[in-house]
mmCIF file of C-alpha atoms in Angstrom:
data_model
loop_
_atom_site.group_PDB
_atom_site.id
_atom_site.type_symbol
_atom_site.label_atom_id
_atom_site.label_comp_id
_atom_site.label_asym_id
_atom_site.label_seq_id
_atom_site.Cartn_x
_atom_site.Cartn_y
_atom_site.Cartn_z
ATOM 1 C CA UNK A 152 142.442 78.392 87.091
ATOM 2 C CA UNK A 153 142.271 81.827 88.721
ATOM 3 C CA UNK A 154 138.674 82.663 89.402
ATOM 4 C CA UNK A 155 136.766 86.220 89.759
ATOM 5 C CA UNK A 156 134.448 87.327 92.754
ATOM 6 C CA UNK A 157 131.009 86.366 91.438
ATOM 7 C CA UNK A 158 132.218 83.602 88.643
ATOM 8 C CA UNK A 159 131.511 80.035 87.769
ATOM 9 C CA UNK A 160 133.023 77.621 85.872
ATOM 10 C CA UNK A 161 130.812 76.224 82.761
ATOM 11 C CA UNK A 162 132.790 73.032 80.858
ATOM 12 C CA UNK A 163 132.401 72.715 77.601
ATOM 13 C CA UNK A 164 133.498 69.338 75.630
ATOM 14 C CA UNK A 165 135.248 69.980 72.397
ATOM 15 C CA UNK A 166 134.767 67.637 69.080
ATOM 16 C CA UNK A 167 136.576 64.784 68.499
ATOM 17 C CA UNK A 168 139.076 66.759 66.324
ATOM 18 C CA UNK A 169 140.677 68.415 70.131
ATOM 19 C CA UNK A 170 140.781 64.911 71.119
ATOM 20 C CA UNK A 171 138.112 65.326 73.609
ATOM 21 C CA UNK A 172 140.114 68.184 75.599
ATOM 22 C CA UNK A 173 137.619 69.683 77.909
ATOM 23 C CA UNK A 174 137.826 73.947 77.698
ATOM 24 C CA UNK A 175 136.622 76.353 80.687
ATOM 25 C CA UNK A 176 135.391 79.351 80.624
ATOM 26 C CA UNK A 177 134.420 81.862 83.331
ATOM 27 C CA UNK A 178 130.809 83.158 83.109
ATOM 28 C CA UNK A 179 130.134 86.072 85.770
ATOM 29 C CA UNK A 180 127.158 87.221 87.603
ATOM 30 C CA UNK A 181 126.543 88.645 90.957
ATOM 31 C CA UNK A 182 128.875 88.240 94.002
ATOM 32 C CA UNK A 183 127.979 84.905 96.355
ATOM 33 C CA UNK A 184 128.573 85.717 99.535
ATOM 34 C CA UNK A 185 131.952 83.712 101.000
ATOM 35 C CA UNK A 186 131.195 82.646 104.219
ATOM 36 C CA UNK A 187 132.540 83.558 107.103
ATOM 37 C CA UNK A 188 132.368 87.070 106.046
ATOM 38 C CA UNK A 189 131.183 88.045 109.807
ATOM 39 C CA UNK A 190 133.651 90.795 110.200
ATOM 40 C CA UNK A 191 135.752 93.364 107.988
ATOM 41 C CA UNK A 192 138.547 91.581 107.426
ATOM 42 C CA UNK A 193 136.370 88.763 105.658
ATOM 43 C CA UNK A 194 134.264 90.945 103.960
ATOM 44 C CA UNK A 195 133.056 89.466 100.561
ATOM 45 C CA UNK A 196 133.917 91.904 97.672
ATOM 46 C CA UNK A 197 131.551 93.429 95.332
ATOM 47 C CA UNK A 198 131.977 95.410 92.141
ATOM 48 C CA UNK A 199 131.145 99.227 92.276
ATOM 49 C CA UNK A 200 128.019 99.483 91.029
ATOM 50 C CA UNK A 201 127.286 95.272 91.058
ATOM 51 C CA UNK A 202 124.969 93.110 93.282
ATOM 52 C CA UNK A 203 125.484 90.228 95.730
ATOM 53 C CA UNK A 204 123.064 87.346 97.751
ATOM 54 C CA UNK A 205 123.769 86.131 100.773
ATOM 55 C CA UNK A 206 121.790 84.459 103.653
ATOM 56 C CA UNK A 207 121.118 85.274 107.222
ATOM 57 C CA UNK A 208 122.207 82.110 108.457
ATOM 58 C CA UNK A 209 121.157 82.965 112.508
ATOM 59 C CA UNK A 210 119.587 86.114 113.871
ATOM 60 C CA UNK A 211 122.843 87.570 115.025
ATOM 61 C CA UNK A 212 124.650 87.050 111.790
ATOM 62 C CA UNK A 213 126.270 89.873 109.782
ATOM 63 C CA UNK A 214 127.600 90.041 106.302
ATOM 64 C CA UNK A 215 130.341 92.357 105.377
ATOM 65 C CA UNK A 216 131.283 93.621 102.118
ATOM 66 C CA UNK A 217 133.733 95.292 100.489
ATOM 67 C CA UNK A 218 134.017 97.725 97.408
ATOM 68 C CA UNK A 219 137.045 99.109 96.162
ATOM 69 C CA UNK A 220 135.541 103.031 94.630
ATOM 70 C CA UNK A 221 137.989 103.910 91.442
ATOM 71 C CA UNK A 222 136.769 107.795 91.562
ATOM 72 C CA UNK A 223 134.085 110.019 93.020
ATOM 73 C CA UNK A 224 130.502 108.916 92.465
ATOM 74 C CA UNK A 225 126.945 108.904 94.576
ATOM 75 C CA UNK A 226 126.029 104.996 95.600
ATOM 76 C CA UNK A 227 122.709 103.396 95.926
ATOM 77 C CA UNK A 228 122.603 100.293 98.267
ATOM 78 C CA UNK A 229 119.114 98.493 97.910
ATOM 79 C CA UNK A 230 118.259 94.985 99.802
ATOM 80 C CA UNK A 231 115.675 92.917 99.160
ATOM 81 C CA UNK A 232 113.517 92.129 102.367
ATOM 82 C CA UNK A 233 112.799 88.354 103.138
ATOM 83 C CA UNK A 234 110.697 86.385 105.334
ATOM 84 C CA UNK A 235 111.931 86.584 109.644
ATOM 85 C CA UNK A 236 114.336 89.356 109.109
ATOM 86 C CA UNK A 237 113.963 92.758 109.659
ATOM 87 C CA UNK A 238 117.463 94.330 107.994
ATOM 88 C CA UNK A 239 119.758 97.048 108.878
ATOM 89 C CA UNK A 240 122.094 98.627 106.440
ATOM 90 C CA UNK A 241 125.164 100.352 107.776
ATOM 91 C CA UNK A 242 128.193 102.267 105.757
ATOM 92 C CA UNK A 243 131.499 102.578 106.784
ATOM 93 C CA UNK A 244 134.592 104.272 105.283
ATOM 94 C CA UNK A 245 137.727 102.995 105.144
ATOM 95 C CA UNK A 246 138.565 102.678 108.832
ATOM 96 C CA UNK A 247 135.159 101.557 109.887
ATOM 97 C CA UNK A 248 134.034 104.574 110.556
ATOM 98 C CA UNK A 249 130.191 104.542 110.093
ATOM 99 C CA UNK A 250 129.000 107.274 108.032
ATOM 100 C CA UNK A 251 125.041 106.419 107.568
ATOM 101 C CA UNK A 252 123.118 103.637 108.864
ATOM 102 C CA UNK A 253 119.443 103.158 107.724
ATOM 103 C CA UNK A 254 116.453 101.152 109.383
ATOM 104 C CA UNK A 255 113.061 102.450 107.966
ATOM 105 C CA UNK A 256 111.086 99.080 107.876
ATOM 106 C CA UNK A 257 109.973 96.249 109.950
ATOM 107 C CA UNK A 258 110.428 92.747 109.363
ATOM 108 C CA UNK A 259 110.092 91.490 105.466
ATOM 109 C CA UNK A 260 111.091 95.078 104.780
ATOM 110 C CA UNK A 261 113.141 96.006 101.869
ATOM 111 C CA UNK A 262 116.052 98.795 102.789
ATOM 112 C CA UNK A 263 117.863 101.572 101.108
ATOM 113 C CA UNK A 264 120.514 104.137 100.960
ATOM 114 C CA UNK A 265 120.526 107.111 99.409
ATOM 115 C CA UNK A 266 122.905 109.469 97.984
ATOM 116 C CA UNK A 267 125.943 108.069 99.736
ATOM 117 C CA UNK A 268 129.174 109.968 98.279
ATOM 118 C CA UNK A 269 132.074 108.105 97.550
ATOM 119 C CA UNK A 270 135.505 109.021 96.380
ATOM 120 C CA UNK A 271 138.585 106.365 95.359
ATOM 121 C CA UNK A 272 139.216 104.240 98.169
ATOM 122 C CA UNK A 273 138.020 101.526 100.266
ATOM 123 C CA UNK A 274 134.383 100.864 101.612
ATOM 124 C CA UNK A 275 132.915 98.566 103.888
ATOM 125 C CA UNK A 276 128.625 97.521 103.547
ATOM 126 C CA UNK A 277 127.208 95.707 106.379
ATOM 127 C CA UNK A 278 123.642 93.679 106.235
ATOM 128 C CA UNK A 279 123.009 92.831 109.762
ATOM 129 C CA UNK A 280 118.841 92.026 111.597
ATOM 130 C CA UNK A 281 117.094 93.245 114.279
ATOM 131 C CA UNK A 282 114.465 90.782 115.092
ATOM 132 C CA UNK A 283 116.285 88.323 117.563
ATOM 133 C CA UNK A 284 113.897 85.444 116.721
ATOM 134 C CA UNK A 285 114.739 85.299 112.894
ATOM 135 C CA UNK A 286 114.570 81.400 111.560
ATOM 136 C CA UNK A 287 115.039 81.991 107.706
ATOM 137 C CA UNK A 288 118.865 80.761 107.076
ATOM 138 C CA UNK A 289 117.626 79.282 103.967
ATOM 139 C CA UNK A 290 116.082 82.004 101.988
ATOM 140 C CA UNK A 291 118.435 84.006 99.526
ATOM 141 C CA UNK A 292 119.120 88.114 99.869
ATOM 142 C CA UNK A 293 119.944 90.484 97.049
ATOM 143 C CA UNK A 294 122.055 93.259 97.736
ATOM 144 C CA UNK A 295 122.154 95.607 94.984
ATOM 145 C CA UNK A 296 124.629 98.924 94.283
ATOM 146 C CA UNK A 297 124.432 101.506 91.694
ATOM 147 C CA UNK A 298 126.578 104.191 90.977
ATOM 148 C CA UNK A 299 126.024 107.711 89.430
ATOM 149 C CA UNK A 300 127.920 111.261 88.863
ATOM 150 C CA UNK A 301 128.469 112.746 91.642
ATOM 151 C CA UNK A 302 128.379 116.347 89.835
ATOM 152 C CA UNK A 303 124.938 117.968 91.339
ATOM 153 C CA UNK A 304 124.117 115.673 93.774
ATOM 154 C CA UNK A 305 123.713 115.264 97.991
ATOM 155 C CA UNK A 306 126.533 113.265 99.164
ATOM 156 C CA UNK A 307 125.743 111.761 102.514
ATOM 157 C CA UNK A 308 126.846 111.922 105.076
ATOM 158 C CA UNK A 309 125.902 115.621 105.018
ATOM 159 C CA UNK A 310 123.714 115.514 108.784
ATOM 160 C CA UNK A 311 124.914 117.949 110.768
ATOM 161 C CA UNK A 312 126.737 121.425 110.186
ATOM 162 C CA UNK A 313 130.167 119.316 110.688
ATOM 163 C CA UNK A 314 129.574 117.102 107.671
ATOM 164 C CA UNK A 315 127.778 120.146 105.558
ATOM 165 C CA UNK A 316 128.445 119.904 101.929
ATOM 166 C CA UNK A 317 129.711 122.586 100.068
ATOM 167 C CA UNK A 318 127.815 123.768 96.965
ATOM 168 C CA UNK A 319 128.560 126.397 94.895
ATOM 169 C CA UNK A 320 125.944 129.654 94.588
ATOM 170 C CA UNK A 321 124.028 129.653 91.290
ATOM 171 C CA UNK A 322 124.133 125.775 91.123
ATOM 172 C CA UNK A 323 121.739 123.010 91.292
ATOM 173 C CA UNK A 324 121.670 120.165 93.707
ATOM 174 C CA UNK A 325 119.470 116.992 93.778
ATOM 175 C CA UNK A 326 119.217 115.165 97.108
ATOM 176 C CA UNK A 327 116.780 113.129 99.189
ATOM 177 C CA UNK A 328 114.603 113.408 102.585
ATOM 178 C CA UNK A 329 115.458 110.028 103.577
ATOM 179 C CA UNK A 330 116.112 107.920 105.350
ATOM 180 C CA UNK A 331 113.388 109.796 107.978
ATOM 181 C CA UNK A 332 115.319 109.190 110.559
ATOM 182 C CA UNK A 333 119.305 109.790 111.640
ATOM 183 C CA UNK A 334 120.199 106.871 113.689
ATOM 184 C CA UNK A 335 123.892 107.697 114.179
ATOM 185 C CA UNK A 336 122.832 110.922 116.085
ATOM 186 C CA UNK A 337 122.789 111.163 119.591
ATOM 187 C CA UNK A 338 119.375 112.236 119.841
ATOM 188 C CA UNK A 339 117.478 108.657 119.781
ATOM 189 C CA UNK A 340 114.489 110.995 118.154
ATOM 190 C CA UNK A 341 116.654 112.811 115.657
ATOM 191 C CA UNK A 342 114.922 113.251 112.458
ATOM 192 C CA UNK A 343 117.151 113.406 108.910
ATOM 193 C CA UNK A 344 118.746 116.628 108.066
ATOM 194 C CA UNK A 345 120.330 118.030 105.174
ATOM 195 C CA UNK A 346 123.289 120.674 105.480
ATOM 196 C CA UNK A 347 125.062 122.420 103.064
ATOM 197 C CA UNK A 348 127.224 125.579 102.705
ATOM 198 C CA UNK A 349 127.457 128.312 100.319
ATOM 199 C CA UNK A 350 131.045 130.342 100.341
ATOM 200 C CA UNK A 351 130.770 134.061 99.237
ATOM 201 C CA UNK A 352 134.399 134.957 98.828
ATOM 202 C CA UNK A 353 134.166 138.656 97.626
ATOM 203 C CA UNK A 354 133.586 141.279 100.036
ATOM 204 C CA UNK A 355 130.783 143.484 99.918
ATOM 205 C CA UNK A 356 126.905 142.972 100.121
ATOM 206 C CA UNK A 357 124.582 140.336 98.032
ATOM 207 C CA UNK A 358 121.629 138.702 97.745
ATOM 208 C CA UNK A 359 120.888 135.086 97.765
ATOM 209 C CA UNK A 360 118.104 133.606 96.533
ATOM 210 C CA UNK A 361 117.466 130.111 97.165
ATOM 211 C CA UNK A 362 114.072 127.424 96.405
ATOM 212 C CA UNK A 363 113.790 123.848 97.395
ATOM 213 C CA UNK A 364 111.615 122.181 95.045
ATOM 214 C CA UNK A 365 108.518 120.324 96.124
ATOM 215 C CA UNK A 366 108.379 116.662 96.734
ATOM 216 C CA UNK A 367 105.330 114.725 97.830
ATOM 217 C CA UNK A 368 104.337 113.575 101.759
ATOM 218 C CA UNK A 369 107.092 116.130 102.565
ATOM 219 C CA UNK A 370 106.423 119.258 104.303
ATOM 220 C CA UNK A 371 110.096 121.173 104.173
ATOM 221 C CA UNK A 372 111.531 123.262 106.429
ATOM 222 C CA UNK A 373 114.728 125.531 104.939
ATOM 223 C CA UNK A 374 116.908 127.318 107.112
ATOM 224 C CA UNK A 375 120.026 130.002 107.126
ATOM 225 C CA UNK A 376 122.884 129.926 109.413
ATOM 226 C CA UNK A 377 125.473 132.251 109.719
ATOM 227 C CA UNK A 378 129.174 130.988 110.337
ATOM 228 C CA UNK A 379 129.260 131.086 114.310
ATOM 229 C CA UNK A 380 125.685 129.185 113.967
ATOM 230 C CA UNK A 381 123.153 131.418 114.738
ATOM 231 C CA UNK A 382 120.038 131.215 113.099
ATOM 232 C CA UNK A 383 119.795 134.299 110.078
ATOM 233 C CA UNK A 384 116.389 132.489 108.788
ATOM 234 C CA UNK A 385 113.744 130.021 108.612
ATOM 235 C CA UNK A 386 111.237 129.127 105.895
ATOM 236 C CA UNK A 387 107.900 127.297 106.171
ATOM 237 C CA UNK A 388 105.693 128.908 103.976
ATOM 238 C CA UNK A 389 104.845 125.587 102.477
ATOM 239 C CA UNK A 390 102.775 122.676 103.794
ATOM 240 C CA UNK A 391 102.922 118.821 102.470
ATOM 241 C CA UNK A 392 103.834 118.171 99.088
ATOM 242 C CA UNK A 393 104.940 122.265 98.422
ATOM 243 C CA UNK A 394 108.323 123.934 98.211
ATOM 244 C CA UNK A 395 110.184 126.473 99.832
ATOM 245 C CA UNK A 396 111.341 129.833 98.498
ATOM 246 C CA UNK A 397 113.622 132.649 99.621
ATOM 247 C CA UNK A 398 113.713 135.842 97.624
ATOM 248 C CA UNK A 399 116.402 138.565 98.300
ATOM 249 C CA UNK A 400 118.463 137.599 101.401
ATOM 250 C CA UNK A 401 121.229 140.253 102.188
ATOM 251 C CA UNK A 402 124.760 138.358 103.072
ATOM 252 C CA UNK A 403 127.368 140.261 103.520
ATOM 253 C CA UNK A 404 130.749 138.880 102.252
ATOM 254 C CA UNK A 405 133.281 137.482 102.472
ATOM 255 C CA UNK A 406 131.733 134.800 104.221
ATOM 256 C CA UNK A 407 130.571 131.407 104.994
ATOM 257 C CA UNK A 408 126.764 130.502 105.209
ATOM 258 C CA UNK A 409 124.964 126.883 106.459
ATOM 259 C CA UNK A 410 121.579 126.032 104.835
ATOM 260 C CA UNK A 411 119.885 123.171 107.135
ATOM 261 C CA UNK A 412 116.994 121.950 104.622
ATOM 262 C CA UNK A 413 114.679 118.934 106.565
ATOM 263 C CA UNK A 414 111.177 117.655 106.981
ATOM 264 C CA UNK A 415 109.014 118.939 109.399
ATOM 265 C CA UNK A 416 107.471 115.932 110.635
ATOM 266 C CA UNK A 417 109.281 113.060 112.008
ATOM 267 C CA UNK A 418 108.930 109.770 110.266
ATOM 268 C CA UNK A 419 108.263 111.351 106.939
ATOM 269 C CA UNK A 420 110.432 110.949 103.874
ATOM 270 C CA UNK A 421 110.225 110.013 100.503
ATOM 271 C CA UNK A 422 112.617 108.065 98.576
ATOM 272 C CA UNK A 423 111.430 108.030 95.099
ATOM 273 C CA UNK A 424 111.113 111.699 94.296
ATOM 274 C CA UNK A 425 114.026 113.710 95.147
ATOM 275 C CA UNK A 426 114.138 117.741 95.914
ATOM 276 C CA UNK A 427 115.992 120.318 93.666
ATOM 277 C CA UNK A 428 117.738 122.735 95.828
ATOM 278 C CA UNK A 429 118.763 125.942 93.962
ATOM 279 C CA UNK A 430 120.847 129.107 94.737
ATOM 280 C CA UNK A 431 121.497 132.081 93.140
ATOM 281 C CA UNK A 432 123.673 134.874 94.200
ATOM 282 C CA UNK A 433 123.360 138.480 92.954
ATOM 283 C CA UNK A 434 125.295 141.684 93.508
ATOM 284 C CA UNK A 435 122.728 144.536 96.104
ATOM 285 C CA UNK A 436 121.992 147.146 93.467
ATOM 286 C CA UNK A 437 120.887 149.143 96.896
ATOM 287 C CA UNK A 438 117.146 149.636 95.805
ATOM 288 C CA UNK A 439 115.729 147.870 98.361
ATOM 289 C CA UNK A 440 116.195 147.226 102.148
ATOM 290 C CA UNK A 441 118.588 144.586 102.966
ATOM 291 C CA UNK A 442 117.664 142.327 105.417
ATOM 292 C CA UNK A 443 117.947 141.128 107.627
ATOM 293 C CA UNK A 444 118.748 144.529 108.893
ATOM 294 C CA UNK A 445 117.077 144.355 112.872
ATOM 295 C CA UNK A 446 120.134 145.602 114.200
ATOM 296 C CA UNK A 447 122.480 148.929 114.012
ATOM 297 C CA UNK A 448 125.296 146.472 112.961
ATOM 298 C CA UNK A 449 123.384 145.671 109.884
ATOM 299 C CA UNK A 450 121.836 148.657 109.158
ATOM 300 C CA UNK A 451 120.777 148.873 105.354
ATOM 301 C CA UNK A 452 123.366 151.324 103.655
ATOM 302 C CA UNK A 453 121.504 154.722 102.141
ATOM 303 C CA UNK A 454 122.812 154.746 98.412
ATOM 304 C CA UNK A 455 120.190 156.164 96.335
ATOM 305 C CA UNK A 456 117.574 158.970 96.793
ATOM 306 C CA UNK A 457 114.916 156.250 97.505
ATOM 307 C CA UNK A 458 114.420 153.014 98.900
ATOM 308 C CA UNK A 459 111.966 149.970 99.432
ATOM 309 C CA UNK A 460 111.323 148.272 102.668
ATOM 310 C CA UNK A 461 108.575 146.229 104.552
ATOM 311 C CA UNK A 462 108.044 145.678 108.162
#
């Protein structure tokens, strides 16, 4: 009988009338982990959105998995810490590239991954340990995976200004300051970052208006980049546990602008409660200064009788 990742067989004797024929039945439940799954090309599937257990059978073991994505969608990857083993989760698109790779606890830790965009196609997840004497190849692991809409949300990897994700002005995104710390960057003390980009594709001059809502232990730092990179703007009004606001930032279009939204501290993240980032762009009705406007290249244009500045 063909069988189903995460199925088992339960028999079931018939009455005397089916001459004792014995029926079977597939009941599913989580994937098992098939052993040797120690590389990609034994990696044990799991559903989209479905969980697996496995073991750590020696301290350099690793446990591959596969899921095939159907359609766009943000993934959640939680595992369940157990006793010796101090995990690392890692993943990797279709040609092992890794995109994210997340190591925020010690050993018994549980680990997660946030906000990791998917679209239809293949993906690899890899449970691997750090702590080279481990001596638990008994104990079970859950790995779990949920997916969600992928309308309005972070999509990692979104680290650098390379990876930036686009979002459209006068929309709302939800996203996370974690994991605290980017381990795939070259910089062995490079804290998480958030980038995203905001296309204003009619000419002329605007103002954007953007707030990053608050989110406990978090003290955020927003930013503004222009498209060669340079630095327009950055916002730290706020301390721990407050937002960030930006009112009436001149841009000039058409264009391309980079907002770099982090935490200040290193180490410091929060998983549970995630940050609203909002934008809003509005025509310059020319009643005001427009900033920023420190050099003759940007000089403020003179359209009415009066305007309003500060310095």
């Amino acid at each position: 009988m063909k069988m189903f990742p995460g199925c088992r067989l339960i028999s079931l004797t018939k009455g005397l009338t089916l001459l004792g024929l014995l029926s079977v039945f597939p009941a599913c439940g989580p994937s098992k982990e098939m052993e040797p799954n120690d590389s990609y090309q034994q990696a044990t599937t799991i559903k989209p959105g479905g969980k697996a257990s496995g073991t750590i059978g020696s301290a350099k073991d690793q446990d591959w998995y596969r899921i095939d994505a159907k359609g766009g969608a943000v993934m959640t990857v939680k595992i369940g810490g157990i006793r010796d083993m101090d995990f690392v989760l890692s993943f990797f698109d279709k040609d092992r590239r890794e995109l994210k790779r997340v190591d925020e606890t010690t050993v018994g830790g549980d680990e997660q991954a946030l906000d990791l965009g998917i679209s239809a196609g293949v993906y690899y997840l890899l449970v691997s340990n750090k702590n080279e004497s481990a001596n638990n190849p008994g104990q079970v692991y859950e790995l779990q995976t949920k997916l969600e809409g992928a309308s309005g949300r972070e999509a990692e990897p979104n680290d650098t200004a390379l990876t930036e994700q686009i979002v459209e002005a006068g929309g709302l995104v939800k996203g996370h300051y974690w994991p605290a710390k980017q381990l795939l960057s070259e910089d062995p003390e490079a804290a998480e970052e958030d980038w995203y980009s905001i296309e204003v594709s009619k000419p002329g001059l605007f103002l954007l208006n953007i707030d990053a809502s608050e989110v406990p232990k978090v003290d955020a730092i927003l930013e503004v980049y222009d498209t060669n990179g340079y630095k327009l703007k950055e916002l730290d009004a706020g301390g721990i546990g407050e937002g960030e606001s930006l009112r009436n930032f001149g841009v000039r279009g058409p264009g391309k602008f980079s907002l770099r939204l982090r935490s200040k501290y290193k180490n410091t993240g929060n998983p549970d409660v995630p940050y609203d980032l909002l934008t809003e762009l509005l025509p310059y009705q020319g009643a005001t200064e427009f900033e920023p406007n420190d050099q003759r290249a940007d000089a403020t244009p003179l359209g009415l009788d009066s305007i309003a500045g500060t310095i």
